Amino acid sequence: MIRYVAFLRGINVSGQRPVSMDDLCTYFQLPGINNVSTYLQSGNVLFETDEMDEDVLRDSMEKQLEQRLGYEVKVILRMAHELKNIIKNNPYENLRSDDNRKLYVTLLSGFPANDVRGSLGVYSNDAEDARIVKREVYILSSNYGQTCFPNSLIEKKL
């Protein structure tokens, strides 16, 4: 069995589109999905399956969620070992301790095309930087609420 985490986009954010975690676990009771659990009210779902094709998993989960909730919910999947690799692949691991910026990681649903991989570089400046590594965007920012790398930009470019 492969251990996955499903990150759900746009539910339980600032009181918008609330979904109880018990209901969410029920919605993930799909054929071949086992040991479903959630993490707090985050909308993150842990589960196990033998299915290795993320596209098949994502498609069935997104269809089930839309049918049950009445609106589209994007699902981003990562295998448990990939979460450990996100930490290992941090391109800013040598950040100075007196640097006041924090690291944020945006998960992408797939690998960005080579011709767009450098598209975020034009937005970097002395205060903020972003780098793409595999299916993650690592962002250094001292104020993520006012970053020049919001999710809307990342979704548009990548």
C-alpha atoms as an extended CHARMM CRD file, in Angstrom:
* protein
*
       158  EXT
         1         1  MET       CA              0.0000000000        0.0000000000        0.0000000000  PROA      1               0.0000000000
         2         2  ILE       CA              1.1380000000        3.5050000000       -0.8230000000  PROA      2               0.0000000000
         3         3  ARG       CA              0.5290000000        6.2620000000        1.7350000000  PROA      3               0.0000000000
         4         4  TYR       CA             -0.7240000000        9.5110000000        0.1720000000  PROA      4               0.0000000000
         5         5  VAL       CA             -1.7400000000       12.9420000000        1.3380000000  PROA      5               0.0000000000
         6         6  ALA       CA             -4.4550000000       14.7440000000       -0.6230000000  PROA      6               0.0000000000
         7         7  PHE       CA             -4.3060000000       18.5310000000       -0.2990000000  PROA      7               0.0000000000
         8         8  LEU       CA             -7.6940000000       20.0320000000       -1.1370000000  PROA      8               0.0000000000
         9         9  ARG       CA             -7.8150000000       23.5030000000       -2.6220000000  PROA      9               0.0000000000
        10        10  GLY       CA            -10.3760000000       26.0270000000       -1.3910000000  PROA      10              0.0000000000
        11        11  ILE       CA            -12.2610000000       24.3170000000        1.4400000000  PROA      11              0.0000000000
        12        12  ASN       CA            -12.2980000000       25.3840000000        5.0990000000  PROA      12              0.0000000000
        13        13  VAL       CA            -10.3710000000       28.5650000000        4.2970000000  PROA      13              0.0000000000
        14        14  SER       CA            -11.4000000000       31.5620000000        6.4120000000  PROA      14              0.0000000000
        15        15  GLY       CA            -14.8170000000       30.0300000000        6.9970000000  PROA      15              0.0000000000
        16        16  GLN       CA            -15.4700000000       29.5970000000        3.2830000000  PROA      16              0.0000000000
        17        17  ARG       CA            -16.8270000000       26.3200000000        1.9160000000  PROA      17              0.0000000000
        18        18  PRO       CA            -16.8440000000       24.5250000000        5.2570000000  PROA      18              0.0000000000
        19        19  VAL       CA            -16.7170000000       20.7340000000        5.2050000000  PROA      19              0.0000000000
        20        20  SER       CA            -16.6460000000       18.6080000000        8.3310000000  PROA      20              0.0000000000
        21        21  MET       CA            -13.7100000000       16.2420000000        8.5270000000  PROA      21              0.0000000000
        22        22  ASP       CA            -16.0680000000       13.3250000000        9.2150000000  PROA      22              0.0000000000
        23        23  ASP       CA            -17.9250000000       14.0720000000        5.9770000000  PROA      23              0.0000000000
        24        24  LEU       CA            -14.6390000000       14.4470000000        4.1240000000  PROA      24              0.0000000000
        25        25  CYS       CA            -13.5120000000       11.0020000000        5.2960000000  PROA      25              0.0000000000
        26        26  THR       CA            -16.8140000000        9.5890000000        4.0380000000  PROA      26              0.0000000000
        27        27  TYR       CA            -16.3370000000       11.2330000000        0.6300000000  PROA      27              0.0000000000
        28        28  PHE       CA            -12.9540000000        9.5170000000        0.3060000000  PROA      28              0.0000000000
        29        29  GLN       CA            -14.4620000000        6.0580000000        0.7960000000  PROA      29              0.0000000000
        30        30  LEU       CA            -13.8140000000        5.0650000000       -2.8020000000  PROA      30              0.0000000000
        31        31  PRO       CA            -12.9280000000        1.6170000000       -4.1630000000  PROA      31              0.0000000000
        32        32  GLY       CA             -9.3020000000        0.8010000000       -3.3650000000  PROA      32              0.0000000000
        33        33  ILE       CA             -8.8980000000        3.6500000000       -0.8370000000  PROA      33              0.0000000000
        34        34  ASN       CA             -8.1200000000        2.5330000000        2.7370000000  PROA      34              0.0000000000
        35        35  ASN       CA             -7.2360000000        3.9810000000        6.1510000000  PROA      35              0.0000000000
        36        36  VAL       CA             -8.6750000000        7.4200000000        5.4530000000  PROA      36              0.0000000000
        37        37  SER       CA             -8.0470000000       10.1260000000        8.0440000000  PROA      37              0.0000000000
        38        38  THR       CA             -7.9100000000       13.9040000000        8.1110000000  PROA      38              0.0000000000
        39        39  TYR       CA             -5.6500000000       16.4270000000        9.7680000000  PROA      39              0.0000000000
        40        40  LEU       CA             -7.5010000000       18.9230000000       11.9780000000  PROA      40              0.0000000000
        41        41  GLN       CA             -9.7940000000       21.1830000000        9.9190000000  PROA      41              0.0000000000
        42        42  SER       CA             -7.1550000000       21.6190000000        7.2330000000  PROA      42              0.0000000000
        43        43  GLY       CA             -8.8310000000       19.7340000000        4.4130000000  PROA      43              0.0000000000
        44        44  ASN       CA             -5.7500000000       17.5260000000        4.1400000000  PROA      44              0.0000000000
        45        45  VAL       CA             -6.6400000000       13.8560000000        3.8060000000  PROA      45              0.0000000000
        46        46  LEU       CA             -4.3360000000       10.9110000000        4.4550000000  PROA      46              0.0000000000
        47        47  PHE       CA             -5.0830000000        7.5500000000        2.8710000000  PROA      47              0.0000000000
        48        48  GLU       CA             -3.5660000000        4.3570000000        1.5100000000  PROA      48              0.0000000000
        49        49  THR       CA             -4.0570000000        2.6600000000       -1.8300000000  PROA      49              0.0000000000
        50        50  ASP       CA             -2.3380000000        0.3380000000       -4.2700000000  PROA      50              0.0000000000
        51        51  GLU       CA             -3.1220000000        2.7680000000       -7.1130000000  PROA      51              0.0000000000
        52        52  MET       CA              0.0720000000        4.3760000000       -8.4100000000  PROA      52              0.0000000000
        53        53  ASP       CA             -1.4680000000        6.5250000000      -11.1510000000  PROA      53              0.0000000000
        54        54  GLU       CA             -2.0450000000        9.9370000000       -9.5720000000  PROA      54              0.0000000000
        55        55  ASP       CA             -4.1700000000       11.0880000000      -12.4950000000  PROA      55              0.0000000000
        56        56  VAL       CA             -6.6230000000        8.2210000000      -11.9090000000  PROA      56              0.0000000000
        57        57  LEU       CA             -6.7500000000        8.9590000000       -8.1770000000  PROA      57              0.0000000000
        58        58  ARG       CA             -7.1050000000       12.7190000000       -8.6100000000  PROA      58              0.0000000000
        59        59  ASP       CA             -9.8320000000       12.3440000000      -11.2230000000  PROA      59              0.0000000000
        60        60  SER       CA            -11.9560000000        9.9930000000       -9.1040000000  PROA      60              0.0000000000
        61        61  MET       CA            -11.5150000000       12.1680000000       -6.0040000000  PROA      61              0.0000000000
        62        62  GLU       CA            -12.3530000000       15.4190000000       -7.7750000000  PROA      62              0.0000000000
        63        63  LYS       CA            -15.4540000000       13.8820000000       -9.3630000000  PROA      63              0.0000000000
        64        64  GLN       CA            -16.6100000000       12.4590000000       -6.0220000000  PROA      64              0.0000000000
        65        65  LEU       CA            -16.0700000000       15.7780000000       -4.2200000000  PROA      65              0.0000000000
        66        66  GLU       CA            -17.8990000000       17.7850000000       -6.8730000000  PROA      66              0.0000000000
        67        67  GLN       CA            -20.8060000000       15.3380000000       -6.8000000000  PROA      67              0.0000000000
        68        68  ARG       CA            -21.0400000000       15.4440000000       -3.0030000000  PROA      68              0.0000000000
        69        69  LEU       CA            -20.2910000000       19.1520000000       -2.4190000000  PROA      69              0.0000000000
        70        70  GLY       CA            -21.8160000000       20.7050000000       -5.5390000000  PROA      70              0.0000000000
        71        71  TYR       CA            -18.6800000000       22.6100000000       -6.5130000000  PROA      71              0.0000000000
        72        72  GLU       CA            -15.2610000000       21.8630000000       -7.9400000000  PROA      72              0.0000000000
        73        73  VAL       CA            -12.4190000000       21.0700000000       -5.5340000000  PROA      73              0.0000000000
        74        74  LYS       CA             -8.9140000000       20.7070000000       -6.9130000000  PROA      74              0.0000000000
        75        75  VAL       CA             -6.8940000000       17.8710000000       -5.3890000000  PROA      75              0.0000000000
        76        76  ILE       CA             -3.1040000000       17.8420000000       -5.2010000000  PROA      76              0.0000000000
        77        77  LEU       CA             -1.5450000000       14.5110000000       -4.2700000000  PROA      77              0.0000000000
        78        78  ARG       CA              1.7940000000       13.6360000000       -2.7480000000  PROA      78              0.0000000000
        79        79  MET       CA              3.1050000000       10.2700000000       -1.5990000000  PROA      79              0.0000000000
        80        80  ALA       CA              4.3310000000       10.3350000000        1.9920000000  PROA      80              0.0000000000
        81        81  HSD       CA              7.9680000000        9.9260000000        0.9490000000  PROA      81              0.0000000000
        82        82  GLU       CA              7.6200000000       12.9050000000       -1.4170000000  PROA      82              0.0000000000
        83        83  LEU       CA              6.8000000000       15.1440000000        1.5470000000  PROA      83              0.0000000000
        84        84  LYS       CA             10.1480000000       14.2320000000        3.0800000000  PROA      84              0.0000000000
        85        85  ASN       CA             11.8210000000       15.0590000000       -0.2460000000  PROA      85              0.0000000000
        86        86  ILE       CA             10.2490000000       18.5170000000       -0.2290000000  PROA      86              0.0000000000
        87        87  ILE       CA             12.2870000000       19.2460000000        2.8760000000  PROA      87              0.0000000000
        88        88  LYS       CA             15.4440000000       17.6980000000        1.4040000000  PROA      88              0.0000000000
        89        89  ASN       CA             15.0770000000       19.6250000000       -1.8770000000  PROA      89              0.0000000000
        90        90  ASN       CA             14.8400000000       23.0420000000       -0.2010000000  PROA      90              0.0000000000
        91        91  PRO       CA             17.0080000000       25.3290000000       -2.3550000000  PROA      91              0.0000000000
        92        92  TYR       CA             17.2650000000       27.8230000000        0.5190000000  PROA      92              0.0000000000
        93        93  GLU       CA             18.6690000000       25.4690000000        3.1390000000  PROA      93              0.0000000000
        94        94  ASN       CA             21.7120000000       27.7240000000        3.5810000000  PROA      94              0.0000000000
        95        95  LEU       CA             19.6320000000       30.7640000000        4.4780000000  PROA      95              0.0000000000
        96        96  ARG       CA             21.3760000000       32.9380000000        7.0530000000  PROA      96              0.0000000000
        97        97  SER       CA             19.9160000000       32.7850000000       10.5440000000  PROA      97              0.0000000000
        98        98  ASP       CA             19.5370000000       36.5890000000       10.6480000000  PROA      98              0.0000000000
        99        99  ASP       CA             17.4320000000       36.6070000000        7.4540000000  PROA      99              0.0000000000
       100       100  ASN       CA             13.8820000000       37.6760000000        8.4200000000  PROA      100             0.0000000000
       101       101  ARG       CA             12.2440000000       35.9550000000        5.4550000000  PROA      101             0.0000000000
       102       102  LYS       CA             10.2990000000       32.7310000000        5.8670000000  PROA      102             0.0000000000
       103       103  LEU       CA             10.0420000000       29.7480000000        3.5710000000  PROA      103             0.0000000000
       104       104  TYR       CA              6.7070000000       28.8730000000        1.9880000000  PROA      104             0.0000000000
       105       105  VAL       CA              6.1020000000       25.9660000000       -0.3580000000  PROA      105             0.0000000000
       106       106  THR       CA              3.3810000000       25.8480000000       -2.9900000000  PROA      106             0.0000000000
       107       107  LEU       CA              2.5320000000       22.3860000000       -4.3010000000  PROA      107             0.0000000000
       108       108  LEU       CA              1.8400000000       21.9980000000       -8.0060000000  PROA      108             0.0000000000
       109       109  SER       CA             -0.4180000000       19.2880000000       -9.4020000000  PROA      109             0.0000000000
       110       110  GLY       CA              2.1360000000       18.4160000000      -12.0850000000  PROA      110             0.0000000000
       111       111  PHE       CA              5.5600000000       19.2080000000      -13.4340000000  PROA      111             0.0000000000
       112       112  PRO       CA              5.6720000000       22.6240000000      -15.1300000000  PROA      112             0.0000000000
       113       113  ALA       CA              6.7630000000       22.6590000000      -18.7650000000  PROA      113             0.0000000000
       114       114  ASN       CA             10.4020000000       23.5540000000      -19.3480000000  PROA      114             0.0000000000
       115       115  ASP       CA              9.4990000000       26.7120000000      -21.2800000000  PROA      115             0.0000000000
       116       116  VAL       CA              7.7040000000       28.2350000000      -18.2480000000  PROA      116             0.0000000000
       117       117  ARG       CA             10.0810000000       27.1240000000      -15.4910000000  PROA      117             0.0000000000
       118       118  GLY       CA             11.8770000000       30.4860000000      -15.4870000000  PROA      118             0.0000000000
       119       119  SER       CA              8.7020000000       32.5700000000      -15.6470000000  PROA      119             0.0000000000
       120       120  LEU       CA              8.7320000000       33.4660000000      -11.9390000000  PROA      120             0.0000000000
       121       121  GLY       CA             12.2850000000       34.8410000000      -11.9930000000  PROA      121             0.0000000000
       122       122  VAL       CA             11.2000000000       38.2090000000      -13.3550000000  PROA      122             0.0000000000
       123       123  TYR       CA              9.2130000000       38.7980000000      -10.1420000000  PROA      123             0.0000000000
       124       124  SER       CA             12.1380000000       38.1200000000       -7.7870000000  PROA      124             0.0000000000
       125       125  ASN       CA             13.7070000000       41.0530000000       -5.9800000000  PROA      125             0.0000000000
       126       126  ASP       CA             15.9990000000       41.7090000000       -3.0200000000  PROA      126             0.0000000000
       127       127  ALA       CA             13.1940000000       40.9230000000       -0.5500000000  PROA      127             0.0000000000
       128       128  GLU       CA             11.5490000000       37.9390000000       -2.2400000000  PROA      128             0.0000000000
       129       129  ASP       CA             12.5890000000       35.0030000000       -4.3480000000  PROA      129             0.0000000000
       130       130  ALA       CA             10.9510000000       31.8710000000       -5.7640000000  PROA      130             0.0000000000
       131       131  ARG       CA             12.4570000000       28.7180000000       -7.1990000000  PROA      131             0.0000000000
       132       132  ILE       CA             10.8060000000       25.7390000000       -8.8270000000  PROA      132             0.0000000000
       133       133  VAL       CA             12.0890000000       22.3020000000       -7.8510000000  PROA      133             0.0000000000
       134       134  LYS       CA             10.2160000000       19.3610000000       -9.3540000000  PROA      134             0.0000000000
       135       135  ARG       CA              6.5020000000       19.9450000000       -8.5050000000  PROA      135             0.0000000000
       136       136  GLU       CA              7.0440000000       22.5370000000       -5.7890000000  PROA      136             0.0000000000
       137       137  VAL       CA              7.5710000000       26.2780000000       -5.7480000000  PROA      137             0.0000000000
       138       138  TYR       CA              9.7830000000       27.3840000000       -2.8440000000  PROA      138             0.0000000000
       139       139  ILE       CA              9.1160000000       31.0020000000       -1.9070000000  PROA      139             0.0000000000
       140       140  LEU       CA             11.1620000000       33.2110000000        0.4000000000  PROA      140             0.0000000000
       141       141  SER       CA              9.1600000000       36.1490000000        1.7060000000  PROA      141             0.0000000000
       142       142  SER       CA              9.0290000000       38.3070000000        4.8140000000  PROA      142             0.0000000000
       143       143  ASN       CA              5.2970000000       38.9680000000        4.2740000000  PROA      143             0.0000000000
       144       144  TYR       CA              3.4840000000       36.2050000000        2.4230000000  PROA      144             0.0000000000
       145       145  GLY       CA              0.2050000000       38.1030000000        2.7300000000  PROA      145             0.0000000000
       146       146  GLN       CA              1.6580000000       40.7240000000        0.3620000000  PROA      146             0.0000000000
       147       147  THR       CA              4.0330000000       38.5440000000       -1.6420000000  PROA      147             0.0000000000
       148       148  CYS       CA              4.7600000000       39.1080000000       -5.3080000000  PROA      148             0.0000000000
       149       149  PHE       CA              4.3100000000       35.3010000000       -5.6690000000  PROA      149             0.0000000000
       150       150  PRO       CA              0.6410000000       34.7240000000       -4.7390000000  PROA      150             0.0000000000
       151       151  ASN       CA             -1.1070000000       31.4800000000       -5.7080000000  PROA      151             0.0000000000
       152       152  SER       CA             -2.9840000000       33.3040000000       -8.4690000000  PROA      152             0.0000000000
       153       153  LEU       CA              0.3230000000       34.2130000000      -10.1750000000  PROA      153             0.0000000000
       154       154  ILE       CA              1.7350000000       30.7250000000       -9.7720000000  PROA      154             0.0000000000
       155       155  GLU       CA             -1.4540000000       29.1680000000      -11.1860000000  PROA      155             0.0000000000
       156       156  LYS       CA             -1.4560000000       31.5960000000      -14.1150000000  PROA      156             0.0000000000
       157       157  LYS       CA              2.2200000000       31.0950000000      -14.9980000000  PROA      157             0.0000000000
       158       158  LEU       CA              2.6100000000       27.3910000000      -14.2700000000  PROA      158             0.0000000000
